[in-house]
Amino acid sequence: MKMNNASDAQILIIDAGAQYGKVINRKIEELGIKTVFLPLNSTYETLSQYGSVKGIIISGGPGIGTVEAADLLKETVFKLALPILGICFGNQIIASAFGSTVESTITREDGQFRINIDPTSILFSGMKEEQEVLATHGYGITKIGPELRVIASSDGFIQGVQHVNRPIYGVQFHPEVDLTIHGREILRNFCYKICGIAISDVMKNRQALCLEDIRNSVQDKTVLALLSGGVDSTVLAALLTKALGPGRVLAIHIDNGLMRKNESTLV
């Protein structure tokens, strides 16, 4: 999987070998938030070089979040002292790190399930108590540790936890997929309300992503842009000019005969 090398990333995604790892990355970037995607065994020195990061997501994975695995992340991810969201395997890592018991469950969960959430938790802010989510796991939290509290559950399963003092959250289901109906809201709550990423920062970042995408796509070529005078084509021409410079953008206005009086002159 391609890894970003973005010094201005705001969300750090730790990949534990998740089948939906790339989906997490895409869903966060759809919010206009830049990410960096790094493997689970990344060193503290590697992680700490991203000074603009405001939160961490630990992905799902094929393994079980054992105490041994959690101990390794205590010297890397947890040492950064940033807000953390653990998904599936990541949730188990958080549970093990704070004294919970994680073990094989009597039955697997594979598919869409209804769960009950605690809407007073910031992670679930603005959401109804009953939710439909996608779960794919055979391991789970069977006993909660003293530093955590349960914020989501279903029939016999602990589906979500929250640290009682620190901005650390875990969900056993997958908020990044469409089968988790309000998964996008969960990710938004984590990024905006828990990590404190400002909307103004997101808008600046969205423009930066557009400019970078234009430069990567166009490379050393010149662009011909056709302008109708409407918002879409005008914004496009402005972004092209900002990304490439006026010397590499040829903007042509097409008068289709339906323009208002003198509008073509203004364009």
XYZ file of C-alpha atoms in Angstrom:
267
model
C 0.000 0.000 0.000
C 1.268 3.463 -0.877
C 2.275 5.540 2.112
C 1.996 9.294 2.268
C 5.035 11.333 3.174
C 3.160 14.462 4.187
C 4.875 16.710 6.705
C 1.602 18.645 7.190
C -0.620 15.599 7.834
C -3.161 16.025 10.631
C -4.251 12.412 11.158
C -1.770 9.558 11.483
C -3.156 6.151 10.454
C -1.338 3.137 11.892
C -1.858 0.143 9.598
C -2.155 -3.207 11.363
C -2.810 -5.079 8.118
C -6.459 -4.069 7.837
C -8.643 -5.160 4.949
C -10.227 -1.690 5.133
C -7.026 0.264 5.802
C -7.131 2.176 2.543
C -10.813 2.915 3.121
C -9.989 4.615 6.447
C -7.435 6.733 4.629
C -9.935 7.718 1.922
C -12.764 8.479 4.355
C -10.582 10.840 6.398
C -9.254 12.595 3.303
C -12.834 12.996 2.039
C -13.296 15.229 5.085
C -10.534 17.417 3.642
C -8.042 16.234 6.261
C -4.591 15.166 5.171
C -3.316 11.831 6.465
C -0.120 9.855 6.657
C -0.279 6.049 6.497
C 2.408 4.140 8.412
C 2.934 0.486 9.422
C 2.285 -0.849 12.914
C 5.984 -1.390 13.602
C 6.939 2.253 12.975
C 9.387 3.597 15.540
C 8.698 6.479 17.882
C 11.290 8.529 15.990
C 9.407 7.960 12.722
C 6.022 8.831 14.212
C 7.218 11.927 16.058
C 8.577 13.609 12.916
C 5.022 14.538 11.878
C 4.687 17.597 14.067
C 1.371 18.741 12.600
C -0.475 15.506 13.507
C -3.379 16.058 15.894
C -4.724 12.512 16.217
C -4.026 8.842 15.546
C -6.183 6.033 14.176
C -5.076 2.428 14.746
C -6.645 0.238 12.070
C -8.095 -3.219 12.235
C -6.034 -6.262 11.380
C -5.989 -10.058 11.230
C -4.356 -10.496 14.650
C -5.484 -10.166 18.242
C -4.650 -7.107 20.333
C -2.598 -8.833 23.019
C -0.869 -7.297 26.020
C 2.472 -7.896 24.267
C 1.343 -5.946 21.192
C -0.034 -3.180 23.398
C 3.265 -2.946 25.290
C 5.106 -2.318 22.017
C 2.753 0.547 21.117
C 3.172 2.081 24.566
C 6.690 2.989 23.445
C 5.531 4.413 20.105
C 1.905 5.420 19.510
C 0.834 5.982 23.125
C 4.046 7.863 23.861
C 2.954 10.643 21.485
C 0.167 11.602 23.944
C -2.308 12.418 21.155
C -6.003 11.519 20.793
C -6.364 7.921 19.584
C -9.158 6.002 17.880
C -8.715 2.238 17.689
C -10.760 0.245 15.168
C -11.315 -3.518 15.641
C -7.723 -4.724 16.288
C -6.901 -1.156 17.333
C -9.725 -1.284 19.856
C -8.286 -4.485 21.309
C -4.845 -2.873 21.552
C -6.328 -0.008 23.562
C -8.226 -2.438 25.779
C -5.118 -4.526 26.483
C -3.016 -1.432 27.150
C -5.356 -0.387 29.940
C -5.911 -3.630 31.790
C -8.808 -5.212 29.896
C -9.057 -8.873 28.912
C -9.144 -9.637 25.169
C -9.794 -13.205 24.069
C -11.580 -15.400 21.562
C -15.347 -14.988 21.695
C -17.835 -17.868 21.724
C -19.252 -16.768 18.379
C -17.872 -14.616 15.579
C -19.502 -11.441 14.364
C -19.431 -11.119 10.583
C -21.926 -8.749 9.045
C -24.210 -5.873 9.915
C -25.434 -5.707 13.505
C -27.459 -3.385 15.708
C -25.652 -1.978 18.718
C -26.424 0.485 21.493
C -24.141 3.460 21.972
C -23.712 6.042 24.714
C -24.663 9.332 22.994
C -23.060 11.295 25.844
C -19.640 10.190 24.570
C -18.097 12.816 22.290
C -17.277 10.076 19.786
C -21.002 9.509 19.265
C -22.118 13.116 19.618
C -25.370 13.862 17.788
C -26.177 10.193 17.160
C -29.157 8.068 18.218
C -28.684 5.340 20.808
C -29.346 2.455 18.406
C -26.972 2.111 15.451
C -26.313 -0.322 12.607
C -22.652 -1.232 12.159
C -20.407 -3.688 10.327
C -18.418 -6.059 12.532
C -15.912 -8.722 11.417
C -14.108 -10.327 14.335
C -13.674 -13.463 16.417
C -11.917 -11.773 19.325
C -13.259 -9.187 21.706
C -13.084 -7.536 25.099
C -14.477 -9.881 27.726
C -13.524 -7.848 30.800
C -13.125 -4.079 30.927
C -10.081 -2.508 32.577
C -10.349 0.035 35.431
C -9.240 2.987 33.269
C -11.838 2.399 30.568
C -15.608 2.621 30.353
C -17.981 0.937 27.896
C -19.596 3.327 25.392
C -21.089 0.788 22.963
C -22.423 -2.736 23.314
C -24.570 -5.417 21.688
C -25.796 -8.866 22.742
C -22.925 -10.081 24.900
C -20.279 -7.957 23.153
C -18.416 -4.826 24.214
C -18.459 -2.751 21.023
C -16.783 0.459 22.159
C -14.627 1.832 24.966
C -13.388 5.199 26.152
C -10.595 6.110 28.555
C -11.975 7.804 31.649
C -9.413 10.649 31.591
C -7.598 10.684 28.255
C -8.930 11.243 24.680
C -8.560 7.572 23.775
C -11.425 5.673 22.141
C -11.944 2.244 20.614
C -14.682 0.610 18.547
C -14.884 -3.080 17.698
C -16.832 -2.364 14.505
C -15.784 -0.546 11.316
C -16.893 3.114 11.074
C -15.035 3.526 7.783
C -17.409 1.339 5.733
C -20.839 2.263 4.373
C -22.535 -0.638 6.199
C -21.884 1.295 9.400
C -24.681 3.735 8.661
C -23.352 6.694 10.650
C -19.668 5.818 10.475
C -18.829 9.089 8.774
C -20.233 11.010 11.752
C -18.042 8.978 14.104
C -14.930 9.828 12.097
C -15.985 13.488 11.920
C -16.512 13.615 15.677
C -13.080 12.130 16.268
C -11.289 14.506 13.899
C -13.140 17.730 14.686
C -14.396 17.415 18.261
C -11.792 15.149 19.844
C -8.634 16.011 17.909
C -9.652 19.672 17.651
C -8.978 20.060 13.931
C -10.463 23.426 12.976
C -12.775 23.802 9.984
C -10.601 26.679 8.741
C -7.585 24.353 8.788
C -9.563 21.757 6.838
C -10.502 24.276 4.130
C -6.880 25.395 3.774
C -5.838 21.776 3.612
C -8.487 20.985 0.999
C -7.106 23.720 -1.253
C -3.578 22.413 -0.706
C -4.711 18.911 -1.690
C -6.309 20.285 -4.876
C -3.184 22.210 -5.828
C -0.976 19.181 -5.203
C -3.284 16.969 -7.262
C -3.242 19.447 -10.162
C 0.567 19.649 -10.166
C 0.907 15.845 -10.025
C -1.604 15.343 -12.853
C -0.412 18.114 -15.189
C 3.327 17.843 -14.473
C 5.155 20.045 -17.040
C 2.258 20.470 -19.497
C 0.099 23.511 -20.315
C -3.631 23.416 -19.624
C -6.457 24.647 -21.843
C -9.422 25.679 -19.654
C -12.858 26.575 -21.057
C -14.814 29.071 -18.945
C -18.570 29.527 -18.986
C -18.455 32.287 -16.406
C -20.121 30.087 -13.783
C -18.743 29.223 -10.359
C -17.364 25.784 -11.207
C -15.263 26.726 -14.227
C -14.116 29.989 -12.625
C -12.917 28.234 -9.472
C -11.200 25.624 -11.620
C -9.368 28.299 -13.617
C -8.326 30.062 -10.394
C -6.952 26.821 -8.916
C -5.125 25.973 -12.142
C -3.542 29.431 -12.215
C -2.508 29.208 -8.565
C -1.050 25.724 -8.991
C 0.723 26.193 -12.315
C 1.140 29.930 -12.801
C -0.610 32.104 -15.435
C 1.966 31.213 -18.086
C 0.826 27.575 -18.181
C -2.951 28.117 -18.197
C -4.790 29.161 -21.366
C -8.304 30.169 -20.259
C -10.883 30.695 -23.001
C -14.394 31.977 -22.401
C -17.090 30.482 -24.622
C -20.007 32.839 -25.354
C -22.859 30.421 -25.959
C -25.333 33.164 -26.842
C -27.246 32.800 -23.587
C -25.131 35.135 -21.483
C -26.606 38.233 -19.798
C -25.831 41.671 -21.218
C -22.094 42.477 -20.955
C -21.475 39.292 -18.949
C -18.863 37.957 -21.372
C -16.939 41.206 -21.045
C -16.884 40.823 -17.275
C -15.743 37.199 -17.511
